[in-house]
PDB file of C-alpha atoms in Angstrom:
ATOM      1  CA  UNK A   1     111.773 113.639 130.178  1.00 35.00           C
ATOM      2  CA  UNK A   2     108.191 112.707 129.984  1.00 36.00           C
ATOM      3  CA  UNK A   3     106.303 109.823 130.387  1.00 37.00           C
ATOM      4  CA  UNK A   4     105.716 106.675 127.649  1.00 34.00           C
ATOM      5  CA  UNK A   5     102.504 105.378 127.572  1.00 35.00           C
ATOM      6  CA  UNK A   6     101.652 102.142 125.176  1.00 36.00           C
ATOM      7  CA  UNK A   7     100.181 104.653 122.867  1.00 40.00           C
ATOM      8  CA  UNK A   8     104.091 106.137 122.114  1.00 41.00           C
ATOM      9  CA  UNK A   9     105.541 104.754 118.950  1.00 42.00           C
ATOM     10  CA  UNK A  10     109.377 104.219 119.767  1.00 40.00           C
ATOM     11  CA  UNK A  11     111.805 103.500 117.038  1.00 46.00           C
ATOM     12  CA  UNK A  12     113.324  99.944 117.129  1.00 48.00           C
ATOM     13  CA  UNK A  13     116.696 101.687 117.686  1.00 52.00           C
ATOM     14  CA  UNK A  14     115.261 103.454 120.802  1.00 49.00           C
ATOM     15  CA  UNK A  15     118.098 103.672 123.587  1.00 58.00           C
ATOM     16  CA  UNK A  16     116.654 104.415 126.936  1.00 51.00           C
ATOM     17  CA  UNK A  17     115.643 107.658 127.630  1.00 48.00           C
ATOM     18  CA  UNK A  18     115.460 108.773 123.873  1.00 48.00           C
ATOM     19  CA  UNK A  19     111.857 110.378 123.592  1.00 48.00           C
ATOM     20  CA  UNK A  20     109.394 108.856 121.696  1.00 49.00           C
ATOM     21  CA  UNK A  21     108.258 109.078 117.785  1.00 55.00           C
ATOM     22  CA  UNK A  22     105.495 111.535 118.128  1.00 55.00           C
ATOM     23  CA  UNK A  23     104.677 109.755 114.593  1.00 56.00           C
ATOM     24  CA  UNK A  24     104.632 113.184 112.172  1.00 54.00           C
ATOM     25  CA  UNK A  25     104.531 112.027 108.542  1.00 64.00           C
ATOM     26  CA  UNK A  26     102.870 108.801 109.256  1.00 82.00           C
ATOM     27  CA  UNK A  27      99.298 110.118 110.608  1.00 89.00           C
ATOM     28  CA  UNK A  28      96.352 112.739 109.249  1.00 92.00           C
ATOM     29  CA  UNK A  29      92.965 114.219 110.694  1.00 93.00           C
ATOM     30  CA  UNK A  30      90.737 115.322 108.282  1.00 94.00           C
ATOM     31  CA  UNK A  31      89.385 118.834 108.565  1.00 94.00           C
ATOM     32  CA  UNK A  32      85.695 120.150 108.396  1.00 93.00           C
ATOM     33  CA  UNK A  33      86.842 120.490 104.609  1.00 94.00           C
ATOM     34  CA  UNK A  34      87.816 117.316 104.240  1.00 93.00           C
ATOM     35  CA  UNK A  35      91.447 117.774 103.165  1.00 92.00           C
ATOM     36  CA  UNK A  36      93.830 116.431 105.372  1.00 92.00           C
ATOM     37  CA  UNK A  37      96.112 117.857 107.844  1.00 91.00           C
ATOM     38  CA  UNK A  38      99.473 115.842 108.899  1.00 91.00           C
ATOM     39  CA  UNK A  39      99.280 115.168 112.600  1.00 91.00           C
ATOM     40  CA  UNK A  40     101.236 113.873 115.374  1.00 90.00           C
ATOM     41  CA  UNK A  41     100.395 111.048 117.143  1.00 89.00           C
ATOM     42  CA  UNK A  42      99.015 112.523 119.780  1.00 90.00           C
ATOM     43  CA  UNK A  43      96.645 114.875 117.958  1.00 91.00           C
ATOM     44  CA  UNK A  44      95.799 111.806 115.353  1.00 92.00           C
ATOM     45  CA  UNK A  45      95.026 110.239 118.633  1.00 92.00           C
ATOM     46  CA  UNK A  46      92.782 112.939 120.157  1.00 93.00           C
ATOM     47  CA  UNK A  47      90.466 113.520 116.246  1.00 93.00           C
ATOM     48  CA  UNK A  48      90.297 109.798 116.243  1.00 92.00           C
ATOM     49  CA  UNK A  49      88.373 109.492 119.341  1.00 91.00           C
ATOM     50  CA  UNK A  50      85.747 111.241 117.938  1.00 91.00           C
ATOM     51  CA  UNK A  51      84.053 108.976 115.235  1.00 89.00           C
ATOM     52  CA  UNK A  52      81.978 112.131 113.449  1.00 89.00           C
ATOM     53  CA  UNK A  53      85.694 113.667 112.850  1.00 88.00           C
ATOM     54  CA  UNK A  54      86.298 110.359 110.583  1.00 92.00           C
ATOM     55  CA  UNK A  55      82.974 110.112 108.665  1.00 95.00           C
ATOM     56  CA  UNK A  56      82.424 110.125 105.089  1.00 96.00           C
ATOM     57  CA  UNK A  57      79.383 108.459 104.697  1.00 97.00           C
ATOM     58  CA  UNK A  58      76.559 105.760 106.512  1.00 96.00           C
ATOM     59  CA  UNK A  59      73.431 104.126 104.935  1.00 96.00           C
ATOM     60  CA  UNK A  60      72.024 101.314 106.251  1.00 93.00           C
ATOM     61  CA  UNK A  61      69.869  99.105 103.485  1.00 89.00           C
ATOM     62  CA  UNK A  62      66.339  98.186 105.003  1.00 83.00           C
ATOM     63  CA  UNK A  63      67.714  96.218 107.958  1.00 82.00           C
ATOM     64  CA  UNK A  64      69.986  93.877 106.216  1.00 84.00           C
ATOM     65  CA  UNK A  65      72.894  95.481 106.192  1.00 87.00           C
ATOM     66  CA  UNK A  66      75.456  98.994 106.218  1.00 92.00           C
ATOM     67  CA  UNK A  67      77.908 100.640 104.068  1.00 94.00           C
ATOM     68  CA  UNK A  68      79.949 102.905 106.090  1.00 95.00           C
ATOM     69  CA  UNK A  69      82.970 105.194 104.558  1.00 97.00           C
ATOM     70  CA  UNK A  70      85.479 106.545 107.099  1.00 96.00           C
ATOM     71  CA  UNK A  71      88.534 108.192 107.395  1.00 95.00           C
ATOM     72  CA  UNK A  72      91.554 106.130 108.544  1.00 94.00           C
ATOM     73  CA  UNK A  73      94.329 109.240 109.132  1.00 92.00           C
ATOM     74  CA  UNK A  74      96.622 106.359 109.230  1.00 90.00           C
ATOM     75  CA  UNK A  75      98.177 105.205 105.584  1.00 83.00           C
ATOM     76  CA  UNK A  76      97.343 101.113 104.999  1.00 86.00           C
ATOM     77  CA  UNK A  77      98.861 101.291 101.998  1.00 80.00           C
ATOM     78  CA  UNK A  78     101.716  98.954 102.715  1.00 77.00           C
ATOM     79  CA  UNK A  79     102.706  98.086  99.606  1.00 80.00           C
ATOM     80  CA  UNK A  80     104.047 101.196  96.681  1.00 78.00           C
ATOM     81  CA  UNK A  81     101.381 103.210  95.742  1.00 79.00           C
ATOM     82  CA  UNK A  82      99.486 106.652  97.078  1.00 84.00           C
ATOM     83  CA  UNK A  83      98.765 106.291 100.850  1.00 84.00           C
ATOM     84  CA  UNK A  84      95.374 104.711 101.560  1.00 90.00           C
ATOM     85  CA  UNK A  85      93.607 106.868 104.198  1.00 92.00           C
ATOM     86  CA  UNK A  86      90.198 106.012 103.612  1.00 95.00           C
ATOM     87  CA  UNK A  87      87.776 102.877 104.240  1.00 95.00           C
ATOM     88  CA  UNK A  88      84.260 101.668 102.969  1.00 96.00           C
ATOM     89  CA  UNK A  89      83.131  98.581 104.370  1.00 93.00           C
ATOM     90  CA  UNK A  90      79.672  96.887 102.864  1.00 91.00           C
ATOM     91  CA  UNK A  91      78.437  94.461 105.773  1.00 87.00           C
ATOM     92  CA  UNK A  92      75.437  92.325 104.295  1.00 79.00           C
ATOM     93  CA  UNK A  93      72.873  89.647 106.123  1.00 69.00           C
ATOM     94  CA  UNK A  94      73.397  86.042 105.115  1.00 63.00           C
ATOM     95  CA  UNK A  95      72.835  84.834 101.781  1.00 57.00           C
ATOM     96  CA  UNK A  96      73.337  88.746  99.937  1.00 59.00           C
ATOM     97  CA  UNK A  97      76.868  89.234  99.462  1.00 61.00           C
ATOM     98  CA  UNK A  98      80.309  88.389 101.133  1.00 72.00           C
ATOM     99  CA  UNK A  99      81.503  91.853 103.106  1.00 83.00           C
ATOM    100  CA  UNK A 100      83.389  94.081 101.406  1.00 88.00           C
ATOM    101  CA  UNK A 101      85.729  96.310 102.045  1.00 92.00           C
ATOM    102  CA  UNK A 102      87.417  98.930  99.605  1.00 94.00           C
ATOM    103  CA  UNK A 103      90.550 101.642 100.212  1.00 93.00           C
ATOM    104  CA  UNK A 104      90.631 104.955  98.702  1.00 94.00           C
ATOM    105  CA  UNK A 105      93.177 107.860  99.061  1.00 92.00           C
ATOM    106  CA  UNK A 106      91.257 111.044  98.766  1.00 93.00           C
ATOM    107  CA  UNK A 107      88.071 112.163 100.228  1.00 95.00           C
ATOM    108  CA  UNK A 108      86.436 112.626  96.736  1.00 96.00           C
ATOM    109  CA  UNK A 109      87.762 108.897  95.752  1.00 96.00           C
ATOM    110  CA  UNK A 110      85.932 107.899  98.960  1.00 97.00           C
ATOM    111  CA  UNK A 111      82.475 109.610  98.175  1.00 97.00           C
ATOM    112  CA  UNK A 112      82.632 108.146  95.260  1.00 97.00           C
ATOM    113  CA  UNK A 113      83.528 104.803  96.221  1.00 97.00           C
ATOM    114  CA  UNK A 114      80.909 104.781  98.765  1.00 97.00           C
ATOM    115  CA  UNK A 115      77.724 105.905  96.422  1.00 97.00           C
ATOM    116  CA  UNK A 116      79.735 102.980  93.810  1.00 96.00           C
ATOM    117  CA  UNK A 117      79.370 100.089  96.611  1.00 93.00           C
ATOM    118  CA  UNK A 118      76.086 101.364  97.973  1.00 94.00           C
ATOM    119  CA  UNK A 119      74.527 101.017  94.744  1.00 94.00           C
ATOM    120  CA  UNK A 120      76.089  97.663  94.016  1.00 90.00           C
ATOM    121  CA  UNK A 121      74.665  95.933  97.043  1.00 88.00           C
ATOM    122  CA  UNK A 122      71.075  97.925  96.699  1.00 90.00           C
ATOM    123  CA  UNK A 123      70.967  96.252  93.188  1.00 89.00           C
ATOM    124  CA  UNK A 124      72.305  92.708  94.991  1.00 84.00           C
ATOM    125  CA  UNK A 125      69.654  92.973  97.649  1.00 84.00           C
ATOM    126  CA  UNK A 126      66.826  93.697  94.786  1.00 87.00           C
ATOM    127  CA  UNK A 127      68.229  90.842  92.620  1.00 86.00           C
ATOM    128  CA  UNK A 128      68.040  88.623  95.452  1.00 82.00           C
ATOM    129  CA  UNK A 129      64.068  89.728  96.570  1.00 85.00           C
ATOM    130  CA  UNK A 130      62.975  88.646  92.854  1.00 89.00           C
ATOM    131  CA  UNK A 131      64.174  85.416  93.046  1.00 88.00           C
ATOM    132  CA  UNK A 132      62.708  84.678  96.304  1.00 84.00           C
ATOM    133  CA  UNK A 133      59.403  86.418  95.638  1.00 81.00           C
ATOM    134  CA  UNK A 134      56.433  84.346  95.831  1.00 65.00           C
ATOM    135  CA  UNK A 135      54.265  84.792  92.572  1.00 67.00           C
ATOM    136  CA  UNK A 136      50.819  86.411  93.720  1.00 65.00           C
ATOM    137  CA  UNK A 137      49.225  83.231  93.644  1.00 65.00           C
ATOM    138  CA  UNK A 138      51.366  80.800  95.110  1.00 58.00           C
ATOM    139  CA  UNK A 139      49.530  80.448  98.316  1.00 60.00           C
ATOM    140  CA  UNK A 140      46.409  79.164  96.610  1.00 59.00           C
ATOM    141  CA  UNK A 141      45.622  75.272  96.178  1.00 56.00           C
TER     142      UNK A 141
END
């Protein structure tokens, strides 16, 4: 019998001894393809370390702020519905937009959903530099 580590996902049945849930089913590495591959725990565990295995996308807008699209390999889908294995989260400065955070289940929803939310918060953060734009001569007396 091997080893558990905190890592081990053990059933709520688990009598000692049993061996531990090695998790198939529940987690996914994407490939250089980007479809997904069902993966133990263990190899979930060993892609996941790697953060370029789990990126979709990155843009940072002008200093004031990120979208980033990654993939989970875990479902967060916790409710019916297709398994939700990708994130974008939008993370603004103060006064452009609450963050945001969207859930996709596909690689090509994801791209998508990225370029959707990256646009969105480029036209917030123009919206928000015309309203706070001096006019040209506002400086004079």
């Amino acid at each position: 019998m091997r080893e558990l580590y905190a890592a081990d996902v053990i059933a709520d049945d688990a009598e000692p001894g049993d061996e531990p849930d090695d998790g198939a089913g529940r987690y996914f590495v994407m490939l250089p393809d980007h479809t997904l591959k069902p993966a133990t725990l263990f190899e979930w565990s060993d892609w996941f370390g790697n953060f370029e295995n789990r990126r979709v996308a990155y843009d940072e807008l002008d200093g004031r702020g990120y979208v980033s699209t990654i993939c989970l390999g875990v479902d967060h889908n916790f409710c019916d519905g297709p398994p939700m294995l990708f994130e974008t989260m939008a993370r603004m400065g103060a006064h452009l937009a609450e963050d945001v955070m969207r859930r996709y289940s596909t690689y090509d929803e994801a791209a998508a959903g990225h370029a959707e939310l990256l646009a969105e918060h480029r036209a917030a953060i123009a919206a928000v530099d015309r309203l706070t734009r001096k006019p040209p001569d506002a400086d004079r007396d």
